[in-house]
PDB file of C-alpha atoms in Angstrom:
ATOM      1  CA  MET G  18      10.347 -12.722 -59.808  1.00  0.00           C
ATOM      2  CA  VAL G  19      10.740 -10.475 -56.588  1.00  0.00           C
ATOM      3  CA  THR G  20       8.846  -7.080 -57.108  1.00  0.00           C
ATOM      4  CA  LYS G  21       9.524  -3.971 -54.932  1.00  0.00           C
ATOM      5  CA  ASP G  22       5.774  -4.447 -53.740  1.00  0.00           C
ATOM      6  CA  MET G  23       6.649  -7.922 -52.645  1.00  0.00           C
ATOM      7  CA  ARG G  24       9.802  -6.845 -50.717  1.00  0.00           C
ATOM      8  CA  ARG G  25       7.803  -4.044 -49.221  1.00  0.00           C
ATOM      9  CA  LYS G  26       5.232  -6.615 -48.050  1.00  0.00           C
ATOM     10  CA  SER G  27       7.988  -8.863 -46.698  1.00  0.00           C
ATOM     11  CA  LEU G  28       9.549  -6.088 -44.891  1.00  0.00           C
ATOM     12  CA  TRP G  29       6.419  -4.854 -43.109  1.00  0.00           C
ATOM     13  CA  PHE G  30       5.536  -8.527 -42.377  1.00  0.00           C
ATOM     14  CA  GLY G  31       9.103  -9.149 -40.709  1.00  0.00           C
ATOM     15  CA  ALA G  32       8.950  -5.643 -38.836  1.00  0.00           C
ATOM     16  CA  ASN G  33       5.455  -6.767 -37.469  1.00  0.00           C
ATOM     17  CA  VAL G  34       6.279 -10.341 -36.532  1.00  0.00           C
ATOM     18  CA  GLY G  35       9.228  -8.986 -34.619  1.00  0.00           C
ATOM     19  CA  LEU G  36       6.960  -6.662 -32.635  1.00  0.00           C
ATOM     20  CA  LEU G  37       4.524  -9.340 -32.061  1.00  0.00           C
ATOM     21  CA  LEU G  38       7.411 -11.370 -30.626  1.00  0.00           C
ATOM     22  CA  LEU G  39       8.585  -8.568 -28.515  1.00  0.00           C
ATOM     23  CA  ALA G  40       5.101  -8.066 -27.147  1.00  0.00           C
ATOM     24  CA  VAL G  41       4.713 -11.554 -26.368  1.00  0.00           C
ATOM     25  CA  LEU G  42       8.054 -11.859 -24.625  1.00  0.00           C
ATOM     26  CA  MET G  43       6.929  -8.772 -22.615  1.00  0.00           C
ATOM     27  CA  ALA G  44       3.726 -10.149 -21.782  1.00  0.00           C
ATOM     28  CA  ALA G  45       5.453 -13.532 -20.526  1.00  0.00           C
ATOM     29  CA  SER G  46       7.764 -11.617 -18.453  1.00  0.00           C
ATOM     30  CA  GLU G  47       5.088  -9.651 -16.674  1.00  0.00           C
ATOM     31  CA  THR G  48       3.137 -12.497 -16.167  1.00  0.00           C
ATOM     32  CA  ALA G  49       5.880 -14.690 -14.609  1.00  0.00           C
ATOM     33  CA  ARG G  50       6.271 -11.218 -12.087  1.00  0.00           C
ATOM     34  CA  ALA G  51       2.671 -11.225 -11.373  1.00  0.00           C
ATOM     35  CA  GLU G  52       2.371 -15.112 -10.589  1.00  0.00           C
ATOM     36  CA  GLU G  53       5.469 -15.427  -8.535  1.00  0.00           C
ATOM     37  CA  THR G  54       4.683 -18.257  -5.843  1.00  0.00           C
ATOM     38  CA  CYS G  55       7.433 -16.811  -3.261  1.00  0.00           C
ATOM     39  CA  GLN G  56       5.531 -16.945   0.197  1.00  0.00           C
ATOM     40  CA  LEU G  57       6.606 -15.812   3.685  1.00  0.00           C
ATOM     41  CA  VAL G  58       5.085 -18.200   6.353  1.00  0.00           C
ATOM     42  CA  ARG G  59       5.269 -18.070  10.208  1.00  0.00           C
ATOM     43  CA  LYS G  60       7.699 -20.483  11.850  1.00  0.00           C
ATOM     44  CA  SER G  61       5.363 -21.054  14.649  1.00  0.00           C
ATOM     45  CA  THR G  62       2.443 -22.169  12.706  1.00  0.00           C
ATOM     46  CA  GLY G  63       2.981 -22.049   8.967  1.00  0.00           C
ATOM     47  CA  GLU G  64       0.523 -19.385   8.364  1.00  0.00           C
ATOM     48  CA  PRO G  65       1.427 -16.986   5.439  1.00  0.00           C
ATOM     49  CA  PHE G  66       2.137 -13.377   6.288  1.00  0.00           C
ATOM     50  CA  MET G  67       2.215 -10.879   3.453  1.00  0.00           C
ATOM     51  CA  MET G  68       5.204  -8.714   3.685  1.00  0.00           C
ATOM     52  CA  TYR G  69       5.842  -5.965   1.040  1.00  0.00           C
ATOM     53  CA  GLU G  70       8.412  -3.108   0.729  1.00  0.00           C
ATOM     54  CA  VAL G  71       8.427   0.151  -0.740  1.00  0.00           C
ATOM     55  CA  ILE G  72      12.052   1.118   0.154  1.00  0.00           C
ATOM     56  CA  ARG G  73      13.212   3.887  -1.811  1.00  0.00           C
ATOM     57  CA  TYR G  74      16.980   4.518  -0.796  1.00  0.00           C
ATOM     58  CA  ARG G  75      19.450   4.952  -3.386  1.00  0.00           C
ATOM     59  CA  ASN G  76      21.061   1.836  -4.730  1.00  0.00           C
ATOM     60  CA  THR G  77      18.347  -0.331  -3.126  1.00  0.00           C
ATOM     61  CA  PRO G  78      18.580  -3.929  -4.532  1.00  0.00           C
ATOM     62  CA  GLU G  79      15.961  -4.835  -6.808  1.00  0.00           C
ATOM     63  CA  ARG G  80      15.256  -7.732  -4.634  1.00  0.00           C
ATOM     64  CA  LEU G  81      15.957  -7.686  -1.063  1.00  0.00           C
ATOM     65  CA  GLY G  82      15.677 -11.210  -0.179  1.00  0.00           C
ATOM     66  CA  TYR G  83      13.760 -12.679   3.161  1.00  0.00           C
ATOM     67  CA  CYS G  84      10.683 -13.259   0.912  1.00  0.00           C
ATOM     68  CA  LEU G  85      10.103  -9.334   1.251  1.00  0.00           C
ATOM     69  CA  GLN G  86       8.012  -8.521  -2.115  1.00  0.00           C
ATOM     70  CA  PRO G  87       8.323  -5.155  -3.805  1.00  0.00           C
ATOM     71  CA  MET G  88       4.851  -3.374  -3.904  1.00  0.00           C
ATOM     72  CA  LYS G  89       4.099  -0.754  -6.480  1.00  0.00           C
ATOM     73  CA  ILE G  90       1.890   1.920  -5.229  1.00  0.00           C
ATOM     74  CA  TRP G  91      -0.502   3.871  -7.871  1.00  0.00           C
ATOM     75  CA  TYR G  92      -0.621   7.517  -6.460  1.00  0.00           C
ATOM     76  CA  GLY G  93      -3.146  10.321  -7.713  1.00  0.00           C
ATOM     77  CA  ARG G  94      -0.901  11.712 -10.154  1.00  0.00           C
ATOM     78  CA  GLU G  95      -1.582   8.529 -12.392  1.00  0.00           C
ATOM     79  CA  PHE G  96      -5.282   9.589 -12.691  1.00  0.00           C
ATOM     80  CA  TRP G  97      -4.915  13.272 -12.381  1.00  0.00           C
ATOM     81  CA  PRO G  98      -1.837  14.208 -14.591  1.00  0.00           C
ATOM     82  CA  ASP G  99      -2.506  17.596 -14.549  1.00  0.00           C
ATOM     83  CA  GLY G 100      -2.152  17.615 -10.624  1.00  0.00           C
ATOM     84  CA  THR G 101      -4.119  15.849  -7.988  1.00  0.00           C
ATOM     85  CA  PRO G 102      -6.930  18.130  -6.445  1.00  0.00           C
ATOM     86  CA  SER G 103      -6.126  19.272  -2.950  1.00  0.00           C
ATOM     87  CA  ARG G 104      -7.975  17.893   0.275  1.00  0.00           C
ATOM     88  CA  LYS G 105      -9.002  21.281   1.183  1.00  0.00           C
ATOM     89  CA  ALA G 106     -10.831  21.995  -1.957  1.00  0.00           C
ATOM     90  CA  MET G 107     -13.349  19.493  -1.265  1.00  0.00           C
ATOM     91  CA  ASP G 108     -13.227  18.219  -4.965  1.00  0.00           C
ATOM     92  CA  LEU G 109     -15.177  15.041  -5.706  1.00  0.00           C
ATOM     93  CA  GLY G 110     -14.777  14.842  -9.210  1.00  0.00           C
ATOM     94  CA  LEU G 111     -13.740  11.452 -10.533  1.00  0.00           C
ATOM     95  CA  PRO G 112     -10.581  10.811 -12.538  1.00  0.00           C
ATOM     96  CA  LYS G 113     -11.209   9.662 -16.298  1.00  0.00           C
ATOM     97  CA  ARG G 114     -12.536   6.045 -16.381  1.00  0.00           C
ATOM     98  CA  ASP G 115      -9.842   5.141 -19.044  1.00  0.00           C
ATOM     99  CA  LEU G 116      -6.808   6.417 -16.939  1.00  0.00           C
ATOM    100  CA  VAL G 117      -7.928   4.280 -13.772  1.00  0.00           C
ATOM    101  CA  GLN G 118      -8.282   1.233 -16.227  1.00  0.00           C
ATOM    102  CA  THR G 119      -5.034   1.880 -17.877  1.00  0.00           C
ATOM    103  CA  VAL G 120      -3.407   1.678 -14.434  1.00  0.00           C
ATOM    104  CA  ALA G 121      -5.456  -1.353 -13.312  1.00  0.00           C
ATOM    105  CA  LYS G 122      -4.189  -3.245 -16.221  1.00  0.00           C
ATOM    106  CA  ARG G 123      -0.612  -2.090 -15.703  1.00  0.00           C
ATOM    107  CA  SER G 124      -0.800  -2.931 -12.060  1.00  0.00           C
ATOM    108  CA  LEU G 125      -1.209  -6.724 -13.054  1.00  0.00           C
ATOM    109  CA  SER G 126       2.699  -6.761 -13.897  1.00  0.00           C
ATOM    110  CA  TYR G 127       3.402  -5.960 -10.240  1.00  0.00           C
ATOM    111  CA  GLY G 128       1.808  -8.962  -8.558  1.00  0.00           C
ATOM    112  CA  PRO G 129      -1.242 -10.178  -7.177  1.00  0.00           C
ATOM    113  CA  VAL G 130      -2.185  -7.135  -5.095  1.00  0.00           C
ATOM    114  CA  SER G 131      -2.775  -3.711  -6.424  1.00  0.00           C
ATOM    115  CA  VAL G 132      -2.888  -0.491  -4.167  1.00  0.00           C
ATOM    116  CA  PHE G 133      -4.111   2.682  -5.070  1.00  0.00           C
ATOM    117  CA  ASP G 134      -3.364   5.845  -3.156  1.00  0.00           C
ATOM    118  CA  ILE G 135      -6.221   8.516  -3.472  1.00  0.00           C
ATOM    119  CA  GLU G 136      -6.396  10.677  -0.367  1.00  0.00           C
ATOM    120  CA  HIS G 137      -8.121  13.844  -1.106  1.00  0.00           C
ATOM    121  CA  TRP G 138     -11.762  12.816  -0.969  1.00  0.00           C
ATOM    122  CA  PRO G 139     -13.201  14.007   2.267  1.00  0.00           C
ATOM    123  CA  LEU G 140     -14.229  10.617   4.418  1.00  0.00           C
ATOM    124  CA  GLU G 141     -14.335  12.620   7.779  1.00  0.00           C
ATOM    125  CA  ASP G 142     -16.520  15.184   6.735  1.00  0.00           C
ATOM    126  CA  GLU G 143     -20.327  14.077   7.277  1.00  0.00           C
ATOM    127  CA  ASP G 144     -21.595  16.365   4.494  1.00  0.00           C
ATOM    128  CA  TYR G 145     -19.359  14.779   1.936  1.00  0.00           C
ATOM    129  CA  ALA G 146     -18.396  11.263   3.133  1.00  0.00           C
ATOM    130  CA  ASP G 147     -21.086   9.470   1.395  1.00  0.00           C
ATOM    131  CA  ALA G 148     -20.308  11.039  -2.128  1.00  0.00           C
ATOM    132  CA  ALA G 149     -16.563  10.216  -1.165  1.00  0.00           C
ATOM    133  CA  VAL G 150     -17.709   6.473  -0.482  1.00  0.00           C
ATOM    134  CA  ASP G 151     -19.450   6.390  -3.670  1.00  0.00           C
ATOM    135  CA  ASN G 152     -16.037   7.616  -5.665  1.00  0.00           C
ATOM    136  CA  TYR G 153     -13.897   4.996  -3.993  1.00  0.00           C
ATOM    137  CA  VAL G 154     -16.670   1.879  -4.785  1.00  0.00           C
ATOM    138  CA  THR G 155     -16.695   3.423  -8.340  1.00  0.00           C
ATOM    139  CA  ILE G 156     -12.888   3.096  -8.798  1.00  0.00           C
ATOM    140  CA  THR G 157     -13.194  -0.366  -7.460  1.00  0.00           C
ATOM    141  CA  ASP G 158     -15.897  -1.085  -9.826  1.00  0.00           C
ATOM    142  CA  TRP G 159     -13.739   0.226 -12.887  1.00  0.00           C
ATOM    143  CA  PHE G 160     -10.886  -1.762 -11.452  1.00  0.00           C
ATOM    144  CA  ARG G 161     -12.580  -5.040 -11.525  1.00  0.00           C
ATOM    145  CA  GLU G 162     -13.917  -4.622 -15.171  1.00  0.00           C
ATOM    146  CA  VAL G 163     -10.518  -4.774 -16.560  1.00  0.00           C
ATOM    147  CA  THR G 164      -8.894  -7.209 -14.214  1.00  0.00           C
ATOM    148  CA  PRO G 165      -9.062 -10.992 -13.465  1.00  0.00           C
ATOM    149  CA  GLN G 166     -11.118 -12.218 -10.662  1.00  0.00           C
ATOM    150  CA  GLY G 167      -8.291 -13.169  -8.374  1.00  0.00           C
ATOM    151  CA  GLN G 168      -6.372  -9.716  -8.374  1.00  0.00           C
ATOM    152  CA  GLN G 169      -6.833  -8.344  -4.903  1.00  0.00           C
ATOM    153  CA  PHE G 170      -7.276  -4.467  -4.683  1.00  0.00           C
ATOM    154  CA  GLY G 171      -7.539  -1.925  -1.873  1.00  0.00           C
ATOM    155  CA  PHE G 172      -6.574   1.757  -1.117  1.00  0.00           C
ATOM    156  CA  TYR G 173      -3.844   2.990   1.205  1.00  0.00           C
ATOM    157  CA  GLY G 174      -5.103   4.431   4.667  1.00  0.00           C
ATOM    158  CA  MET G 175      -8.668   5.144   3.945  1.00  0.00           C
ATOM    159  CA  VAL G 176     -10.432   2.371   6.015  1.00  0.00           C
ATOM    160  CA  PRO G 177     -10.495   3.231   8.842  1.00  0.00           C
ATOM    161  CA  ILE G 178     -10.100   6.875   9.179  1.00  0.00           C
ATOM    162  CA  ARG G 179      -6.776   7.427  10.862  1.00  0.00           C
ATOM    163  CA  ASP G 180      -7.124   9.216  14.069  1.00  0.00           C
ATOM    164  CA  TYR G 181      -4.474   9.030  16.596  1.00  0.00           C
ATOM    165  CA  PHE G 182      -5.868  10.967  19.434  1.00  0.00           C
ATOM    166  CA  ARG G 183      -9.367   9.556  19.268  1.00  0.00           C
ATOM    167  CA  ALA G 184      -8.152   6.129  18.911  1.00  0.00           C
ATOM    168  CA  ILE G 185      -6.024   6.169  22.229  1.00  0.00           C
ATOM    169  CA  GLU G 186      -9.018   7.182  24.209  1.00  0.00           C
ATOM    170  CA  GLY G 187     -10.233   3.876  24.581  1.00  0.00           C
ATOM    171  CA  LYS G 188     -13.507   1.917  23.399  1.00  0.00           C
ATOM    172  CA  ASP G 189     -15.552   3.446  26.087  1.00  0.00           C
ATOM    173  CA  HIS G 190     -14.741   6.871  25.551  1.00  0.00           C
ATOM    174  CA  GLY G 191     -17.300   9.227  23.579  1.00  0.00           C
ATOM    175  CA  GLU G 192     -14.663  10.464  21.387  1.00  0.00           C
ATOM    176  CA  TYR G 193     -13.562   6.819  20.489  1.00  0.00           C
ATOM    177  CA  LYS G 194     -17.279   6.198  19.772  1.00  0.00           C
ATOM    178  CA  GLU G 195     -17.586   9.198  17.435  1.00  0.00           C
ATOM    179  CA  TRP G 196     -14.485   7.768  15.549  1.00  0.00           C
ATOM    180  CA  GLN G 197     -16.343   4.680  15.187  1.00  0.00           C
ATOM    181  CA  ALA G 198     -19.612   6.376  14.104  1.00  0.00           C
ATOM    182  CA  GLU G 199     -17.573   8.055  11.254  1.00  0.00           C
ATOM    183  CA  ASN G 200     -15.815   4.771  10.322  1.00  0.00           C
ATOM    184  CA  ASP G 201     -19.277   3.134   9.903  1.00  0.00           C
ATOM    185  CA  ARG G 202     -20.075   5.252   7.134  1.00  0.00           C
ATOM    186  CA  LEU G 203     -17.329   3.564   5.291  1.00  0.00           C
ATOM    187  CA  THR G 204     -18.930   0.129   5.274  1.00  0.00           C
ATOM    188  CA  PRO G 205     -19.776   0.346   1.665  1.00  0.00           C
ATOM    189  CA  PHE G 206     -16.146   1.024   1.032  1.00  0.00           C
ATOM    190  CA  ALA G 207     -14.688  -1.734   3.032  1.00  0.00           C
ATOM    191  CA  ASP G 208     -17.338  -4.219   1.418  1.00  0.00           C
ATOM    192  CA  ALA G 209     -16.122  -3.287  -2.016  1.00  0.00           C
ATOM    193  CA  VAL G 210     -12.210  -3.876  -1.791  1.00  0.00           C
ATOM    194  CA  ASP G 211     -10.318  -7.185  -1.264  1.00  0.00           C
ATOM    195  CA  ILE G 212      -8.007  -5.859   1.497  1.00  0.00           C
ATOM    196  CA  LEU G 213      -7.667  -3.160   4.013  1.00  0.00           C
ATOM    197  CA  PHE G 214      -4.697  -1.007   4.275  1.00  0.00           C
ATOM    198  CA  PRO G 215      -4.627   0.638   7.690  1.00  0.00           C
ATOM    199  CA  SER G 216      -1.971   3.465   8.016  1.00  0.00           C
ATOM    200  CA  LEU G 217      -0.001   2.923  11.453  1.00  0.00           C
ATOM    201  CA  TYR G 218       2.736   5.448  10.958  1.00  0.00           C
ATOM    202  CA  THR G 219       4.564   6.796  13.899  1.00  0.00           C
ATOM    203  CA  PHE G 220       3.898  10.089  15.208  1.00  0.00           C
ATOM    204  CA  TYR G 221       5.522  10.491  18.590  1.00  0.00           C
ATOM    205  CA  ASP G 222       8.235   8.480  20.271  1.00  0.00           C
ATOM    206  CA  LYS G 223       5.977   6.855  22.802  1.00  0.00           C
ATOM    207  CA  PRO G 224       6.100   3.116  22.058  1.00  0.00           C
ATOM    208  CA  GLU G 225       3.444   2.117  24.407  1.00  0.00           C
ATOM    209  CA  GLU G 226       1.033   4.865  23.315  1.00  0.00           C
ATOM    210  CA  TRP G 227       1.659   3.641  19.699  1.00  0.00           C
ATOM    211  CA  LEU G 228       0.749   0.031  20.762  1.00  0.00           C
ATOM    212  CA  ILE G 229      -2.848   1.530  21.783  1.00  0.00           C
ATOM    213  CA  TYR G 230      -3.141   3.539  18.474  1.00  0.00           C
ATOM    214  CA  ALA G 231      -2.108   0.698  16.253  1.00  0.00           C
ATOM    215  CA  LYS G 232      -4.346  -1.981  18.108  1.00  0.00           C
ATOM    216  CA  ALA G 233      -7.415   0.545  17.755  1.00  0.00           C
ATOM    217  CA  GLN G 234      -6.678   0.798  14.062  1.00  0.00           C
ATOM    218  CA  ILE G 235      -6.392  -2.754  13.566  1.00  0.00           C
ATOM    219  CA  ASP G 236      -9.575  -3.474  15.632  1.00  0.00           C
ATOM    220  CA  GLU G 237     -11.657  -0.846  13.635  1.00  0.00           C
ATOM    221  CA  SER G 238     -10.201  -2.550  10.476  1.00  0.00           C
ATOM    222  CA  ARG G 239     -11.072  -6.056  11.476  1.00  0.00           C
ATOM    223  CA  ARG G 240     -14.559  -4.631  12.540  1.00  0.00           C
ATOM    224  CA  LEU G 241     -15.267  -3.393   9.218  1.00  0.00           C
ATOM    225  CA  ALA G 242     -13.327  -6.002   6.980  1.00  0.00           C
ATOM    226  CA  ASP G 243     -15.817  -8.652   7.516  1.00  0.00           C
ATOM    227  CA  GLY G 244     -13.056 -11.347   7.337  1.00  0.00           C
ATOM    228  CA  LYS G 245     -11.177  -9.652   4.814  1.00  0.00           C
ATOM    229  CA  SER G 246      -7.152  -9.420   5.190  1.00  0.00           C
ATOM    230  CA  VAL G 247      -5.726  -6.478   6.777  1.00  0.00           C
ATOM    231  CA  VAL G 248      -2.078  -5.445   5.848  1.00  0.00           C
ATOM    232  CA  ALA G 249      -0.888  -2.267   7.540  1.00  0.00           C
ATOM    233  CA  PHE G 250       1.429   0.592   6.170  1.00  0.00           C
ATOM    234  CA  VAL G 251       4.290   1.352   8.570  1.00  0.00           C
ATOM    235  CA  TRP G 252       7.052   3.799   7.933  1.00  0.00           C
ATOM    236  CA  PRO G 253      10.371   3.560   9.750  1.00  0.00           C
ATOM    237  CA  THR G 254      10.883   7.116  10.542  1.00  0.00           C
ATOM    238  CA  TYR G 255       9.110   9.612  12.444  1.00  0.00           C
ATOM    239  CA  HIS G 256       6.178  11.344  10.504  1.00  0.00           C
ATOM    240  CA  GLN G 257       6.831  14.950   9.329  1.00  0.00           C
ATOM    241  CA  SER G 258       4.124  16.366  11.445  1.00  0.00           C
ATOM    242  CA  ASN G 259       6.313  15.822  14.326  1.00  0.00           C
ATOM    243  CA  ARG G 260       8.370  19.202  14.558  1.00  0.00           C
ATOM    244  CA  ARG G 261      11.009  17.748  16.925  1.00  0.00           C
ATOM    245  CA  ARG G 262      11.555  14.297  15.451  1.00  0.00           C
ATOM    246  CA  GLY G 263       9.952  14.179  11.985  1.00  0.00           C
ATOM    247  CA  GLY G 264      12.224  12.612   9.435  1.00  0.00           C
ATOM    248  CA  ASP G 265      14.186  10.714  11.958  1.00  0.00           C
ATOM    249  CA  PRO G 266      14.595   6.890  11.727  1.00  0.00           C
ATOM    250  CA  ILE G 267      12.793   5.032  14.326  1.00  0.00           C
ATOM    251  CA  GLU G 268      14.985   3.340  16.867  1.00  0.00           C
ATOM    252  CA  PRO G 269      15.464  -0.238  16.409  1.00  0.00           C
ATOM    253  CA  ASP G 270      13.694  -1.527  19.305  1.00  0.00           C
ATOM    254  CA  PHE G 271      10.656   0.538  18.740  1.00  0.00           C
ATOM    255  CA  TRP G 272      10.766  -0.677  15.214  1.00  0.00           C
ATOM    256  CA  ARG G 273      11.164  -4.248  16.163  1.00  0.00           C
ATOM    257  CA  LEU G 274       8.110  -3.726  18.657  1.00  0.00           C
ATOM    258  CA  GLN G 275       6.199  -2.363  15.833  1.00  0.00           C
ATOM    259  CA  LEU G 276       6.983  -5.518  13.613  1.00  0.00           C
ATOM    260  CA  ASP G 277       6.272  -7.967  16.479  1.00  0.00           C
ATOM    261  CA  PHE G 278       2.810  -6.269  16.975  1.00  0.00           C
ATOM    262  CA  LEU G 279       2.018  -6.670  13.317  1.00  0.00           C
ATOM    263  CA  GLU G 280       2.842 -10.190  13.176  1.00  0.00           C
ATOM    264  CA  GLU G 281       0.630 -10.960  15.863  1.00  0.00           C
ATOM    265  CA  HIS G 282      -2.415  -8.656  15.067  1.00  0.00           C
ATOM    266  CA  ALA G 283      -2.539  -8.126  11.292  1.00  0.00           C
ATOM    267  CA  ASP G 284      -2.276 -10.535   8.091  1.00  0.00           C
ATOM    268  CA  GLY G 285       0.643  -8.376   6.497  1.00  0.00           C
ATOM    269  CA  ALA G 286       2.647  -5.294   6.293  1.00  0.00           C
ATOM    270  CA  ILE G 287       4.083  -2.869   3.885  1.00  0.00           C
ATOM    271  CA  ILE G 288       7.334  -1.158   4.741  1.00  0.00           C
ATOM    272  CA  TRP G 289       7.139   2.116   2.881  1.00  0.00           C
ATOM    273  CA  THR G 290       9.772   4.988   2.843  1.00  0.00           C
ATOM    274  CA  HIS G 291       9.365   8.605   1.588  1.00  0.00           C
ATOM    275  CA  SER G 292      11.140   9.617  -1.563  1.00  0.00           C
ATOM    276  CA  ALA G 293      13.464  11.990   0.349  1.00  0.00           C
ATOM    277  CA  VAL G 294      15.625   8.799   1.418  1.00  0.00           C
ATOM    278  CA  LYS G 295      16.499   8.473  -2.286  1.00  0.00           C
ATOM    279  CA  LYS G 296      19.645  10.861  -1.081  1.00  0.00           C
ATOM    280  CA  ILE G 297      20.780   8.138   1.224  1.00  0.00           C
ATOM    281  CA  ASP G 298      22.747   5.048  -0.102  1.00  0.00           C
ATOM    282  CA  PHE G 299      21.159   1.438   0.807  1.00  0.00           C
ATOM    283  CA  ALA G 300      24.637   0.669   2.278  1.00  0.00           C
ATOM    284  CA  ASP G 301      24.099   3.439   4.761  1.00  0.00           C
ATOM    285  CA  ILE G 302      20.392   2.515   5.550  1.00  0.00           C
ATOM    286  CA  PRO G 303      19.559   3.077   9.378  1.00  0.00           C
ATOM    287  CA  PRO G 304      19.697   0.426  11.991  1.00  0.00           C
ATOM    288  CA  TRP G 305      15.807  -0.439  11.543  1.00  0.00           C
ATOM    289  CA  TRP G 306      16.741  -2.472   8.507  1.00  0.00           C
ATOM    290  CA  ASP G 307      18.990  -4.733  10.548  1.00  0.00           C
ATOM    291  CA  ALA G 308      16.017  -5.142  13.200  1.00  0.00           C
ATOM    292  CA  THR G 309      13.923  -5.834  10.098  1.00  0.00           C
ATOM    293  CA  VAL G 310      16.373  -8.799   8.826  1.00  0.00           C
ATOM    294  CA  GLN G 311      16.484 -10.086  12.482  1.00  0.00           C
ATOM    295  CA  PHE G 312      12.621  -9.999  12.893  1.00  0.00           C
ATOM    296  CA  LEU G 313      12.141 -11.969   9.322  1.00  0.00           C
ATOM    297  CA  ASP G 314      14.986 -14.651  10.154  1.00  0.00           C
ATOM    298  CA  GLU G 315      13.417 -15.270  13.606  1.00  0.00           C
ATOM    299  CA  ARG G 316       9.822 -15.319  12.913  1.00  0.00           C
ATOM    300  CA  PHE G 317       9.515 -16.591   9.211  1.00  0.00           C
ATOM    301  CA  GLU G 318      10.577 -18.898   6.739  1.00  0.00           C
ATOM    302  CA  CYS G 319      10.577 -18.349   2.934  1.00  0.00           C
ATOM    303  CA  ARG G 320       9.039 -21.167   0.970  1.00  0.00           C
ATOM    304  CA  ASP G 321       8.791 -21.738  -2.916  1.00  0.00           C
ATOM    305  CA  CYS G 322      11.094 -18.924  -3.962  1.00  0.00           C
ATOM    306  CA  SER G 323      13.564 -19.198  -6.750  1.00  0.00           C
TER     307      SER G 323
END
């Protein structure tokens, strides 16, 4: 005879088995996404090139093809849900450890590379830099406590310090050497992470000057990275600090010059766009996208992709 209690237990068991199966299926899906083997390789040498996108136009396809992998960036609001401290406040308070580790675990479902974007700790200020570096190292340690050994991790744009004007002065100039001295304070930071992600955004419509600036940023990254990969962030519009051109799409020839430079000097690139482009449909994406597709078709082939 089946009692009410037995029926309740049966319903409880069935519901929980259903939840367990759902959790297993979700985990399998996330693992498959994280372990994707698709790889972009140079046609000339067969060497890999890490190429990612954070392209946020309206109706952007989930997969853009060309072995261009989506990248999830984890911003400060994930760690300070009540509001990220401002850079001006010189606030060196750490976020809650459990929040950092929750994000670290979530990041695994987005692939083998995780990027955090925490920008308000004052690395440029001599009085605060050591404490700021300690904070970044602490976050890295917390990340590693809950992630597998093979997961690669780094921070957007913090190493080396992004400085346009001192970078273009040349290595023999006093201001360039001052910039290098500031970067030297970041050595423990560079030692802690797996990949350096320098920021090579475009401030002015001066291609030759951009090349000098970008080469200096890459050179400093290499100097500090001690053999680790260097994957640069680029943005296909002019930086908003430029009052005349800020927000304008970069001309396709200038953009192609940047991509060619990265293929020669970096281990990879992340194409990032500001959320403001969500107002623009992907079908109306500016000509820099055509230049990107041409670059990928000419220089690379895609291997082991489903």
